[in-house]
Amino acid sequence: MAGRIRRLFPVARVLCLWSFSAAGALSCRQPVPITEPRGKCMERAKAMMSAGRLSLSNQTSVTEFLLLGVTDSWELNPLLFFVFLTIYLVSVVGNGAILMVVISGPRLHSPMYFFLGNLACLDICFSTMTVPKMLENLLSTSKAISFLGCITLLHFFHFLGSTEALLLAVMVFDCFVAICKPLHYPVIMSHQVCILMAIAIWTIGFFHALLHSVMTSRLNFCGPGHIHHFFCDAKPLLELTCGNTEVNLWQLNSVTGTITISTFLQIFLSYFYVITYLFLKTHSCSMLHKALSTCASHFMVVILLYTPVLFIYICPPSASSLDQDRIIAIMYSAVTPVLNPLIYTLRNKDVRGALSRKFRRWV
């Protein structure tokens, strides 16, 4: 009796291993005949086990992705490298100068410049998360990025992007209170309130991005991992998954759409109220023209940031292709961080004066 058990143990071990590795991947619909020799049974079990492992590895073996970049034309890569390198350097230098002036200038410690410093910091980080990797891929033949690096890039992209959208809404609210409620401005926009608002928008942005990164990292990806983009975003990654992505698409459209649409409506209504208030209360044409030009330039920044986001994340998938998404993403990842210092500072007399004083000290 003990000898028979010892002879049957190898077969049972193989069948047990196959049952764990090939569960849900293969099914043996034809029963093994009782008269089948033990050698053939073992070969059949090993074949099923290897097939099950191969099927399972096709879904979970993606350890890195390939970022295909902005364009598929190699002839344009040197030109695009020079253009985006120039844009990136201007963005970092401009926003860095704003951040330095806001921190060191005692005259620029008001709520408006406090949030402007936050915006400059966000723009530096936002462009740094996407543009250097794009520059590397424009000149390198190896466009690989690890799975962990891709999820990390996805997290910080949504973290910084959603935080900037919320910050623009707070900056417009600050403008609204300063113009329409000037007597209550020191109370409403006190130093403690500004710090709490800054902490709140950075925290909301972090957890919003954490939701996307965790949900995306739990998906099964099929090879080859070719991402038709110049950075890791949620929509291109969902195109590579093996399973159902309806929950992820719903989460992407609903959560991101709620943040984008709600803040955009708040910005639009605030500017509408400010412009109406100025028309009714301001009798000086020069002051009215200055206020309207400032609001128009600020609203242009909002349009440049929100329009691509609404087009990519809110519109149905059939409304835009991945190639169009790549072109549109350049607007809010590379171009907008350059325009923010130009619009928010060159039109501001206090910031221009602080920058000129710093420059004279260095020279």
mmCIF file with all atom_site columns, C-alpha atoms in Angstrom, residues 7-126:
data_model
loop_
_atom_site.group_PDB
_atom_site.id
_atom_site.type_symbol
_atom_site.label_atom_id
_atom_site.label_alt_id
_atom_site.label_comp_id
_atom_site.label_asym_id
_atom_site.label_entity_id
_atom_site.label_seq_id
_atom_site.pdbx_PDB_ins_code
_atom_site.Cartn_x
_atom_site.Cartn_y
_atom_site.Cartn_z
_atom_site.occupancy
_atom_site.B_iso_or_equiv
_atom_site.pdbx_formal_charge
_atom_site.auth_seq_id
_atom_site.auth_comp_id
_atom_site.auth_asym_id
_atom_site.auth_atom_id
_atom_site.pdbx_PDB_model_num
ATOM 1   C CA . ARG A 1 7   ? 4.381   5.772  -7.040  1.00 0.00 ? 7   ARG A CA 1
ATOM 2   C CA . LEU A 1 8   ? 1.310   8.039  -7.304  1.00 0.00 ? 8   LEU A CA 1
ATOM 3   C CA . PHE A 1 9   ? 2.881   10.988 -5.471  1.00 0.00 ? 9   PHE A CA 1
ATOM 4   C CA . PRO A 1 10  ? 4.818   12.479 -8.479  1.00 0.00 ? 10  PRO A CA 1
ATOM 5   C CA . VAL A 1 11  ? 1.675   12.506 -10.649 1.00 0.00 ? 11  VAL A CA 1
ATOM 6   C CA . ALA A 1 12  ? -0.380  14.139 -7.919  1.00 0.00 ? 12  ALA A CA 1
ATOM 7   C CA . ARG A 1 13  ? 2.335   16.751 -7.382  1.00 0.00 ? 13  ARG A CA 1
ATOM 8   C CA . VAL A 1 14  ? 2.418   17.696 -11.089 1.00 0.00 ? 14  VAL A CA 1
ATOM 9   C CA . LEU A 1 15  ? -1.371  17.915 -11.330 1.00 0.00 ? 15  LEU A CA 1
ATOM 10  C CA . CYS A 1 16  ? -1.505  20.050 -8.185  1.00 0.00 ? 16  CYS A CA 1
ATOM 11  C CA . LEU A 1 17  ? 1.101   22.465 -9.569  1.00 0.00 ? 17  LEU A CA 1
ATOM 12  C CA . TRP A 1 18  ? -0.749  22.692 -12.865 1.00 0.00 ? 18  TRP A CA 1
ATOM 13  C CA . SER A 1 19  ? -4.045  23.421 -11.118 1.00 0.00 ? 19  SER A CA 1
ATOM 14  C CA . PHE A 1 20  ? -2.509  26.431 -9.325  1.00 0.00 ? 20  PHE A CA 1
ATOM 15  C CA . SER A 1 21  ? -0.680  27.898 -12.341 1.00 0.00 ? 21  SER A CA 1
ATOM 16  C CA . ALA A 1 22  ? -3.254  27.362 -15.056 1.00 0.00 ? 22  ALA A CA 1
ATOM 17  C CA . ALA A 1 23  ? -6.389  28.255 -13.099 1.00 0.00 ? 23  ALA A CA 1
ATOM 18  C CA . GLY A 1 24  ? -8.612  30.427 -15.254 1.00 0.00 ? 24  GLY A CA 1
ATOM 19  C CA . ALA A 1 25  ? -6.218  30.233 -18.231 1.00 0.00 ? 25  ALA A CA 1
ATOM 20  C CA . LEU A 1 26  ? -6.822  26.739 -19.608 1.00 0.00 ? 26  LEU A CA 1
ATOM 21  C CA . SER A 1 27  ? -9.420  24.083 -18.998 1.00 0.00 ? 27  SER A CA 1
ATOM 22  C CA . CYS A 1 28  ? -8.978  20.403 -19.687 1.00 0.00 ? 28  CYS A CA 1
ATOM 23  C CA . ARG A 1 29  ? -12.323 19.547 -21.201 1.00 0.00 ? 29  ARG A CA 1
ATOM 24  C CA . GLN A 1 30  ? -11.402 16.020 -22.229 1.00 0.00 ? 30  GLN A CA 1
ATOM 25  C CA . PRO A 1 31  ? -10.960 13.717 -19.223 1.00 0.00 ? 31  PRO A CA 1
ATOM 26  C CA . VAL A 1 32  ? -7.779  11.704 -19.029 1.00 0.00 ? 32  VAL A CA 1
ATOM 27  C CA . PRO A 1 33  ? -8.555  8.023  -19.628 1.00 0.00 ? 33  PRO A CA 1
ATOM 28  C CA . ILE A 1 34  ? -7.927  5.751  -16.718 1.00 0.00 ? 34  ILE A CA 1
ATOM 29  C CA . THR A 1 35  ? -5.950  3.397  -18.932 1.00 0.00 ? 35  THR A CA 1
ATOM 30  C CA . GLU A 1 36  ? -3.558  6.197  -20.085 1.00 0.00 ? 36  GLU A CA 1
ATOM 31  C CA . PRO A 1 37  ? 0.055   5.363  -19.170 1.00 0.00 ? 37  PRO A CA 1
ATOM 32  C CA . ARG A 1 38  ? 1.628   7.311  -16.349 1.00 0.00 ? 38  ARG A CA 1
ATOM 33  C CA . GLY A 1 39  ? 4.373   8.787  -18.581 1.00 0.00 ? 39  GLY A CA 1
ATOM 34  C CA . LYS A 1 40  ? 1.909   10.280 -21.077 1.00 0.00 ? 40  LYS A CA 1
ATOM 35  C CA . CYS A 1 41  ? -0.207  11.658 -18.235 1.00 0.00 ? 41  CYS A CA 1
ATOM 36  C CA . MET A 1 42  ? 2.829   13.418 -16.763 1.00 0.00 ? 42  MET A CA 1
ATOM 37  C CA . GLU A 1 43  ? 3.824   14.855 -20.167 1.00 0.00 ? 43  GLU A CA 1
ATOM 38  C CA . ARG A 1 44  ? 0.287   16.133 -20.700 1.00 0.00 ? 44  ARG A CA 1
ATOM 39  C CA . ALA A 1 45  ? 0.216   17.728 -17.243 1.00 0.00 ? 45  ALA A CA 1
ATOM 40  C CA . LYS A 1 46  ? 3.583   19.413 -17.817 1.00 0.00 ? 46  LYS A CA 1
ATOM 41  C CA . ALA A 1 47  ? 2.440   20.754 -21.208 1.00 0.00 ? 47  ALA A CA 1
ATOM 42  C CA . MET A 1 48  ? -0.737  22.191 -19.651 1.00 0.00 ? 48  MET A CA 1
ATOM 43  C CA . MET A 1 49  ? 1.271   23.717 -16.812 1.00 0.00 ? 49  MET A CA 1
ATOM 44  C CA . SER A 1 50  ? 3.730   25.464 -19.162 1.00 0.00 ? 50  SER A CA 1
ATOM 45  C CA . ALA A 1 51  ? 0.871   26.715 -21.358 1.00 0.00 ? 51  ALA A CA 1
ATOM 46  C CA . GLY A 1 52  ? -0.901  28.095 -18.322 1.00 0.00 ? 52  GLY A CA 1
ATOM 47  C CA . ARG A 1 53  ? 2.226   29.879 -17.161 1.00 0.00 ? 53  ARG A CA 1
ATOM 48  C CA . LEU A 1 54  ? 2.748   31.340 -20.674 1.00 0.00 ? 54  LEU A CA 1
ATOM 49  C CA . SER A 1 55  ? -0.817  32.607 -20.791 1.00 0.00 ? 55  SER A CA 1
ATOM 50  C CA . LEU A 1 56  ? -0.506  34.144 -17.350 1.00 0.00 ? 56  LEU A CA 1
ATOM 51  C CA . SER A 1 57  ? 2.853   35.740 -18.147 1.00 0.00 ? 57  SER A CA 1
ATOM 52  C CA . ASN A 1 58  ? 1.389   37.535 -21.196 1.00 0.00 ? 58  ASN A CA 1
ATOM 53  C CA . GLN A 1 59  ? -0.811  39.531 -18.826 1.00 0.00 ? 59  GLN A CA 1
ATOM 54  C CA . THR A 1 60  ? 1.612   40.340 -15.998 1.00 0.00 ? 60  THR A CA 1
ATOM 55  C CA . SER A 1 61  ? 5.139   40.251 -17.519 1.00 0.00 ? 61  SER A CA 1
ATOM 56  C CA . VAL A 1 62  ? 5.231   43.941 -18.561 1.00 0.00 ? 62  VAL A CA 1
ATOM 57  C CA . THR A 1 63  ? 7.979   45.394 -16.370 1.00 0.00 ? 63  THR A CA 1
ATOM 58  C CA . GLU A 1 64  ? 8.750   48.444 -18.528 1.00 0.00 ? 64  GLU A CA 1
ATOM 59  C CA . PHE A 1 65  ? 7.142   50.611 -21.183 1.00 0.00 ? 65  PHE A CA 1
ATOM 60  C CA . LEU A 1 66  ? 8.377   52.372 -24.295 1.00 0.00 ? 66  LEU A CA 1
ATOM 61  C CA . LEU A 1 67  ? 7.493   56.054 -24.693 1.00 0.00 ? 67  LEU A CA 1
ATOM 62  C CA . LEU A 1 68  ? 7.076   56.620 -28.428 1.00 0.00 ? 68  LEU A CA 1
ATOM 63  C CA . GLY A 1 69  ? 7.480   60.388 -28.043 1.00 0.00 ? 69  GLY A CA 1
ATOM 64  C CA . VAL A 1 70  ? 5.985   63.406 -29.752 1.00 0.00 ? 70  VAL A CA 1
ATOM 65  C CA . THR A 1 71  ? 6.458   62.301 -33.343 1.00 0.00 ? 71  THR A CA 1
ATOM 66  C CA . ASP A 1 72  ? 7.479   59.223 -35.298 1.00 0.00 ? 72  ASP A CA 1
ATOM 67  C CA . SER A 1 73  ? 9.662   61.240 -37.717 1.00 0.00 ? 73  SER A CA 1
ATOM 68  C CA . TRP A 1 74  ? 13.356  61.034 -36.806 1.00 0.00 ? 74  TRP A CA 1
ATOM 69  C CA . GLU A 1 75  ? 14.173  63.999 -39.066 1.00 0.00 ? 75  GLU A CA 1
ATOM 70  C CA . LEU A 1 76  ? 12.237  66.383 -36.808 1.00 0.00 ? 76  LEU A CA 1
ATOM 71  C CA . ASN A 1 77  ? 13.836  65.223 -33.554 1.00 0.00 ? 77  ASN A CA 1
ATOM 72  C CA . PRO A 1 78  ? 16.861  67.637 -33.566 1.00 0.00 ? 78  PRO A CA 1
ATOM 73  C CA . LEU A 1 79  ? 14.602  70.619 -34.285 1.00 0.00 ? 79  LEU A CA 1
ATOM 74  C CA . LEU A 1 80  ? 12.060  69.589 -31.653 1.00 0.00 ? 80  LEU A CA 1
ATOM 75  C CA . PHE A 1 81  ? 14.865  69.035 -29.141 1.00 0.00 ? 81  PHE A CA 1
ATOM 76  C CA . PHE A 1 82  ? 16.137  72.596 -29.613 1.00 0.00 ? 82  PHE A CA 1
ATOM 77  C CA . VAL A 1 83  ? 12.627  74.093 -29.430 1.00 0.00 ? 83  VAL A CA 1
ATOM 78  C CA . PHE A 1 84  ? 11.545  72.241 -26.285 1.00 0.00 ? 84  PHE A CA 1
ATOM 79  C CA . LEU A 1 85  ? 14.916  72.734 -24.600 1.00 0.00 ? 85  LEU A CA 1
ATOM 80  C CA . THR A 1 86  ? 14.558  76.494 -25.129 1.00 0.00 ? 86  THR A CA 1
ATOM 81  C CA . ILE A 1 87  ? 10.998  76.429 -23.787 1.00 0.00 ? 87  ILE A CA 1
ATOM 82  C CA . TYR A 1 88  ? 12.054  74.425 -20.747 1.00 0.00 ? 88  TYR A CA 1
ATOM 83  C CA . LEU A 1 89  ? 14.987  76.706 -19.905 1.00 0.00 ? 89  LEU A CA 1
ATOM 84  C CA . VAL A 1 90  ? 12.842  79.834 -20.252 1.00 0.00 ? 90  VAL A CA 1
ATOM 85  C CA . SER A 1 91  ? 10.195  78.247 -18.015 1.00 0.00 ? 91  SER A CA 1
ATOM 86  C CA . VAL A 1 92  ? 12.660  77.258 -15.293 1.00 0.00 ? 92  VAL A CA 1
ATOM 87  C CA . VAL A 1 93  ? 14.554  80.555 -15.344 1.00 0.00 ? 93  VAL A CA 1
ATOM 88  C CA . GLY A 1 94  ? 11.400  82.701 -15.448 1.00 0.00 ? 94  GLY A CA 1
ATOM 89  C CA . ASN A 1 95  ? 9.515   80.855 -12.738 1.00 0.00 ? 95  ASN A CA 1
ATOM 90  C CA . GLY A 1 96  ? 12.689  80.526 -10.647 1.00 0.00 ? 96  GLY A CA 1
ATOM 91  C CA . ALA A 1 97  ? 13.196  84.293 -10.788 1.00 0.00 ? 97  ALA A CA 1
ATOM 92  C CA . ILE A 1 98  ? 9.596   84.861 -9.701  1.00 0.00 ? 98  ILE A CA 1
ATOM 93  C CA . LEU A 1 99  ? 9.940   82.415 -6.815  1.00 0.00 ? 99  LEU A CA 1
ATOM 94  C CA . MET A 1 100 ? 13.188  84.029 -5.664  1.00 0.00 ? 100 MET A CA 1
ATOM 95  C CA . VAL A 1 101 ? 11.755  87.548 -5.810  1.00 0.00 ? 101 VAL A CA 1
ATOM 96  C CA . VAL A 1 102 ? 8.567   86.592 -3.965  1.00 0.00 ? 102 VAL A CA 1
ATOM 97  C CA . ILE A 1 103 ? 10.522  84.885 -1.178  1.00 0.00 ? 103 ILE A CA 1
ATOM 98  C CA . SER A 1 104 ? 13.206  87.564 -0.761  1.00 0.00 ? 104 SER A CA 1
ATOM 99  C CA . GLY A 1 105 ? 11.162  90.695 -1.487  1.00 0.00 ? 105 GLY A CA 1
ATOM 100 C CA . PRO A 1 106 ? 9.563   92.151 1.683   1.00 0.00 ? 106 PRO A CA 1
ATOM 101 C CA . ARG A 1 107 ? 7.100   94.147 -0.425  1.00 0.00 ? 107 ARG A CA 1
ATOM 102 C CA . LEU A 1 108 ? 5.761   90.985 -2.073  1.00 0.00 ? 108 LEU A CA 1
ATOM 103 C CA . HIS A 1 109 ? 4.491   89.165 1.009   1.00 0.00 ? 109 HIS A CA 1
ATOM 104 C CA . SER A 1 110 ? 0.822   89.788 0.258   1.00 0.00 ? 110 SER A CA 1
ATOM 105 C CA . PRO A 1 111 ? -1.655  86.936 -0.483  1.00 0.00 ? 111 PRO A CA 1
ATOM 106 C CA . MET A 1 112 ? -1.536  87.558 -4.241  1.00 0.00 ? 112 MET A CA 1
ATOM 107 C CA . TYR A 1 113 ? 2.240   87.093 -4.406  1.00 0.00 ? 113 TYR A CA 1
ATOM 108 C CA . PHE A 1 114 ? 2.117   84.185 -1.965  1.00 0.00 ? 114 PHE A CA 1
ATOM 109 C CA . PHE A 1 115 ? -0.085  82.273 -4.404  1.00 0.00 ? 115 PHE A CA 1
ATOM 110 C CA . LEU A 1 116 ? 2.009   83.522 -7.332  1.00 0.00 ? 116 LEU A CA 1
ATOM 111 C CA . GLY A 1 117 ? 5.051   81.930 -5.701  1.00 0.00 ? 117 GLY A CA 1
ATOM 112 C CA . ASN A 1 118 ? 3.123   78.671 -5.355  1.00 0.00 ? 118 ASN A CA 1
ATOM 113 C CA . LEU A 1 119 ? 2.229   78.856 -9.047  1.00 0.00 ? 119 LEU A CA 1
ATOM 114 C CA . ALA A 1 120 ? 5.863   79.424 -10.030 1.00 0.00 ? 120 ALA A CA 1
ATOM 115 C CA . CYS A 1 121 ? 6.948   76.411 -7.939  1.00 0.00 ? 121 CYS A CA 1
ATOM 116 C CA . LEU A 1 122 ? 4.230   74.286 -9.536  1.00 0.00 ? 122 LEU A CA 1
ATOM 117 C CA . ASP A 1 123 ? 5.236   75.324 -13.049 1.00 0.00 ? 123 ASP A CA 1
ATOM 118 C CA . ILE A 1 124 ? 8.880   74.411 -12.423 1.00 0.00 ? 124 ILE A CA 1
ATOM 119 C CA . CYS A 1 125 ? 7.944   70.988 -11.076 1.00 0.00 ? 125 CYS A CA 1
ATOM 120 C CA . PHE A 1 126 ? 5.262   70.409 -13.723 1.00 0.00 ? 126 PHE A CA 1
#
